[in-house]
Amino acid sequence: VNPRLEPPRLARRLLARSLPDDARDDVDGDLLEVYARHCAHHGVTRARLWYCTQAVSFSARFLAERLRQRDVSVERIDVNPLRCRAMPSSLDVRLAARMLVKYPGLSVVSVTGMAVAIAIGTVVFSILAALLETKVPLPDGQRLVALSNAIATKPGTNESSLLDFETWRGRLGSFQDVAAFTTVQRNLLIPETPVELVRVVRMTASGFGIARTSPLMGRPLLDEDDRSNARVLVIGYDEWQYRFAADPAVVGRFVRLGNEDYTVVGVMPKGFRFPVDDGYWLPLAFEPAERERSAAIPVTIVGRLAEGATIQSAEAEMATVGARMAAEYPATHEGLRPQVRWYTRAFFDIENPGTVPEAQYFLLFISLLLVVVAVNVAILVYARTATRAGEIAVRTALGATRARVVTQLFVEALALCVAAALMGLAIAGLTLHTLQAIAERQLGELPFWVDLALSPAVVAYALALAVVGAVIVGVLPALKATGRRVQQRLQQLSGHGAQMQLGRAWTGLIIAQVAVAVAVLPFALHFTEEAVGEAVADVGYPAAEFLEASLTMERLGARCPRIGFCDQFSGDTIVVPDRALEQHFRDRAAELIRRIESEPAVAGLSIRIRGAERVEIEGIPLGGADRRISVGTKPVDRVGASFFALYAMPVLAGRSFVAGDARSGATAVIVNQLFAERHLDGGALGRRLRFLRESKIAGEVDAGPWLEVVGVVRDFEEHSYEPSGRLYLPTDVAQLAPPIGLAIRMRAHPAATVMPRVRELVTIVDPRLQLDGLNTAADRHRQNRRLSRYLGVGTAIAMLSVLLLSAAGIYAMMAFTVARRRREIGIRSALGADAQRVLRSVFARASAQVSAGIVLGLLGTVALDRLTGRGPINDGNLTALLLVAVVMMTVGVIAAIGPARRGLAVQPTEALRAD
Amino acid sequence: MPHQGLGDFEQIVLLAILQLRGDVYGVPIVDEIERRTGRSVSRAAVYVTLRRLEQKRLISSKMYPATAGRGGRPRRCVRVEPRGLQALRESRTAVEQMWRGLTPRLEGLE
């Protein structure tokens, strides 16, 4: 039988599980018969689809039938279903589902509110779990640790060198093996494919032993490779698939990295990205004889704990070796304390023993958010339960135990909370997916063990939150509603639950809820406004025509290419400045710039290096506590002479840069309009300023030479929520050290089509030149905007749920008041009170509580604003404050209208009939 | 225990079995209902109803060995029991009682 012609296996399995034993075979046979008919008439695809729908339909029908029969049998056994045991039955579940539908308003508000709280808790849980994880997803991965030296004089910093690796590897019994690695960047040149800048890890062969993973093809790195500094390369599965087109003969192929040739000797299996997120492995060559040199080569050291060894025992053993090292190499090893940390935690620099409990407290604090929301929902549910007091009293009278009634109310609450948990998980799943994508894009990579997804642990946590929520939402109101006074209530059954009270605690809660909403909402609104402003802001120049990149060279890049292990420098970092190499870089960079500029598609090119400096303006006294702050730290861009012309930025006053401005000793500086307005209001041109830097002598500052403002330019590329004064300094490639920022403007061509040509030019000029982060400016802005948009939407959802809960609280309070005062309203109407007066009395309590909440909330906003120094009042955004007060009042009125109308509709005869 | 009346769908299923005569199974029953009523029915609902009718002992079933095209599965054939016929008659009588005298009035309303 052709398996493709058979019905979907999953659907058949579903059917097999859900059909009763005695009906399984014949129903299956009938469905197969009709399925064959469908295949012949409508084709296999439609027939398979039909079969799936039938499988679902049959499962649901037979399940419902089974539940119905069980209920019938329960009714037959126990004459009074209310008296049966406290364990929840399918009846409870069905009743709970019915309650969800019967009170749609309450369900929507409660589920939304709790879903947002559960989503926030789940997202935080996932992130913390990823950060605190100690197990690496490798065979026996829970024993991987990072070895380093903590520097006594600089708490919180670690270092480790190749010398440490060589020393530790031979002498420590606590580790099965130890490996060292360091990361560099190289241009990957494969014939007939575009050149690409890739991250390459130089790792000792022992790294593959520690990872306990065999290659898919060829061999891993070997100890001989380390010793002989062999030009061999091991590649990852994805790299093999995409860069080498899954070439089956890839082992033995030559590959060029920078200006060196390597032979591919192995391909690692799918998913293997050790040590961080790597796909190219080179040997880490070292010369054991060169002790002094290897002490200066920074590496990350990873080890596998031996059986029976613990972090503590390993640290103790390392301490004795450390003491010997300090005596042997006092210049480099004095004041160092060997340290062992979980490999994964070392990556995120979580070393402080207090960090883990702190993270757990934080998680607890976030989980408390759900408790706050759940208490809120509990109040709403209590109000509903109050209207069912009569029903509860009757059931108690018929013999239902208190446990039985509480169980039923708990199941009802559980239905609410499970729905909220499912919705929360969906929101969290989406958020985590987005976060992972953002993190990968913004940080360049994430370590291979971080997968922000809905793991079983995360789902379990969300469900646990749902159960906690259900206990608060269901059990607390149920215990209160089934208390000692049930008997009393039974006697007064005619009052339809009017005897349950919403006392002072309730009033206080409503006021507090409105106050919190009013205090927090202006901040949220302010933030959303900024985020939305950012998302739609015009950058002020044609960003699609610009390419941006950072130019550097092999062995000159000082930037750490990793987000973790950040106290380690790049393996390319030169310890002693290599003047000749730097000069070579400048020559090659100038040549590259010349070549790019002469491309027909390129309109122009300018250098732009972003930085920040502490600025002092002449004539403005230094302020602040230490008398060293003038106007604070401002962004300072070092740009080429053609920069303003390239971006078509009009010079509003004075002049632009000219060729001579960049020579050493020149003092020209240009400021943007905002800087001129904020700090140089007496006229910018001719004013002098200088930069202050921390001196080597503690407590002192070094002041640079005075610079003169020669021009004012228009603001551009400003953040709408953080507009800032900006300064421009002239520079020239002859003065710069890598990395150099380049901005290339295209002619009519779409910028993206020119990228391969620019990369090609780099390898023509010098394969060791590296163009990092080559992309269009429009793309950078788009990514920033997307982040702002997500933040805006997230805040808006949280804001909406706060508003919804407040509205629901007011509604419940009003509905309860009307229900309780039903008789009174009836009597007053009977005595001739006019409608408006009755309405006013109903509204009085609601408006008093809402007003009190708003006043308290506004006071809270002012206090928060003062405390944080960055809020709506501080930023002059008083409309947000006013808007929130008006919205809250409107929400209160709308929530109160329904119950008030019900109150007016009370017929005197009907209300008095109770007696 | 008082006699439980037949539901609408139960009546339709019983009538379909009778229309088909003899030992019939689920597939032709569904086809017959769809052909005569002119609308599609839920296959699962028919099977659940057949099961329920059998539990009420209004129909009986018998397994027949597998034939080709059914993946080696047997076939469950049903026939209406005297109790089933009785229930159908009662239902028909009840409906006819309810209709009595209404036809001229309904025609007059048209």
Coordinates of N, CA and C in Angstrom, one line a residue, chain A residues 611-618 620-623 628-636 669 671 675 679-680 688-693 706-707 709 725-727:
Chain A
G611 N 31.0 58.7 19.0 CA 31.6 58.6 20.4 C 30.9 59.6 21.3
A612 N 31.4 59.8 22.5 CA 30.8 60.7 23.5 C 31.9 61.3 24.3
E613 N 31.7 62.5 24.7 CA 32.8 63.2 25.5 C 32.1 64.0 26.6
R614 N 32.8 64.3 27.7 CA 32.3 65.2 28.7 C 32.8 66.6 28.2
V615 N 31.8 67.5 28.1 CA 32.1 68.8 27.5 C 32.1 69.9 28.5
E616 N 33.1 70.8 28.4 CA 33.1 72.0 29.2 C 33.0 73.2 28.3
I617 N 32.1 74.2 28.6 CA 32.0 75.3 27.7 C 32.7 76.5 28.4
E618 N 33.5 77.3 27.7 CA 34.1 78.4 28.2 C 33.1 79.4 28.7
I620 N 31.0 79.1 31.1 CA 29.9 78.4 31.9 C 30.6 77.7 33.0
P621 N 30.4 78.1 34.3 CA 31.2 77.5 35.4 C 30.8 76.1 35.5
L622 N 31.8 75.3 35.9 CA 31.6 73.9 36.2 C 30.7 73.7 37.4
G623 N 29.7 72.9 37.2 CA 28.7 72.7 38.3 C 28.7 71.3 38.9
R628 N 32.8 69.4 38.4 CA 33.5 69.1 37.1 C 32.5 68.8 36.0
I629 N 31.2 69.2 36.2 CA 30.2 69.0 35.1 C 29.9 70.3 34.6
S630 N 30.0 70.4 33.2 CA 29.6 71.7 32.6 C 28.3 71.5 31.9
V631 N 28.3 70.7 30.8 CA 27.0 70.4 30.2 C 26.8 68.9 30.1
G632 N 27.7 68.2 30.7 CA 27.5 66.7 30.8 C 28.1 66.0 29.6
T633 N 27.8 64.7 29.4 CA 28.4 64.0 28.3 C 27.5 64.1 27.1
K634 N 28.1 64.4 26.0 CA 27.4 64.7 24.7 C 27.9 63.8 23.6
P635 N 27.1 63.4 22.7 CA 27.6 62.6 21.5 C 28.5 63.5 20.7
V636 N 29.7 62.9 20.4 CA 30.6 63.6 19.5 C 30.9 62.7 18.3
V669 N 35.2 73.1 15.5 CA 34.2 72.2 16.0 C 32.9 72.7 15.5
V671 N 28.6 72.4 15.9 CA 27.6 71.9 16.8 C 26.2 71.8 16.1
F675 N 22.2 71.8 20.3 CA 23.3 72.1 21.2 C 23.4 73.6 21.3
H679 N 22.8 75.2 25.0 CA 24.0 75.5 25.8 C 24.7 76.8 25.3
L680 N 24.4 77.3 24.1 CA 25.2 78.5 23.6 C 24.2 79.5 23.2
R688 N 34.0 78.9 22.7 CA 35.0 77.8 22.9 C 34.6 76.7 23.8
L689 N 35.0 75.5 23.6 CA 34.6 74.4 24.5 C 35.8 73.4 24.4
R690 N 35.8 72.5 25.4 CA 36.9 71.5 25.5 C 36.3 70.2 26.1
F691 N 37.0 69.2 25.9 CA 36.6 67.9 26.5 C 37.4 67.5 27.7
L692 N 36.7 66.9 28.7 CA 37.3 66.6 29.9 C 37.4 65.0 30.0
R693 N 38.5 64.5 30.5 CA 38.7 63.1 30.6 C 39.2 62.8 32.0
W706 N 41.3 73.9 23.9 CA 40.1 74.6 23.6 C 39.8 74.5 22.1
L707 N 38.5 74.3 21.8 CA 38.1 74.2 20.4 C 37.1 75.3 20.2
V709 N 33.8 76.9 18.0 CA 32.7 76.6 17.2 C 32.7 77.4 15.9
G725 N 22.0 67.4 22.2 CA 23.0 68.3 21.5 C 24.1 67.4 21.0
R726 N 24.6 67.7 19.8 CA 25.6 66.8 19.2 C 26.7 67.7 18.7
L727 N 28.0 67.2 18.8 CA 29.1 67.9 18.3 C 29.8 67.1 17.2

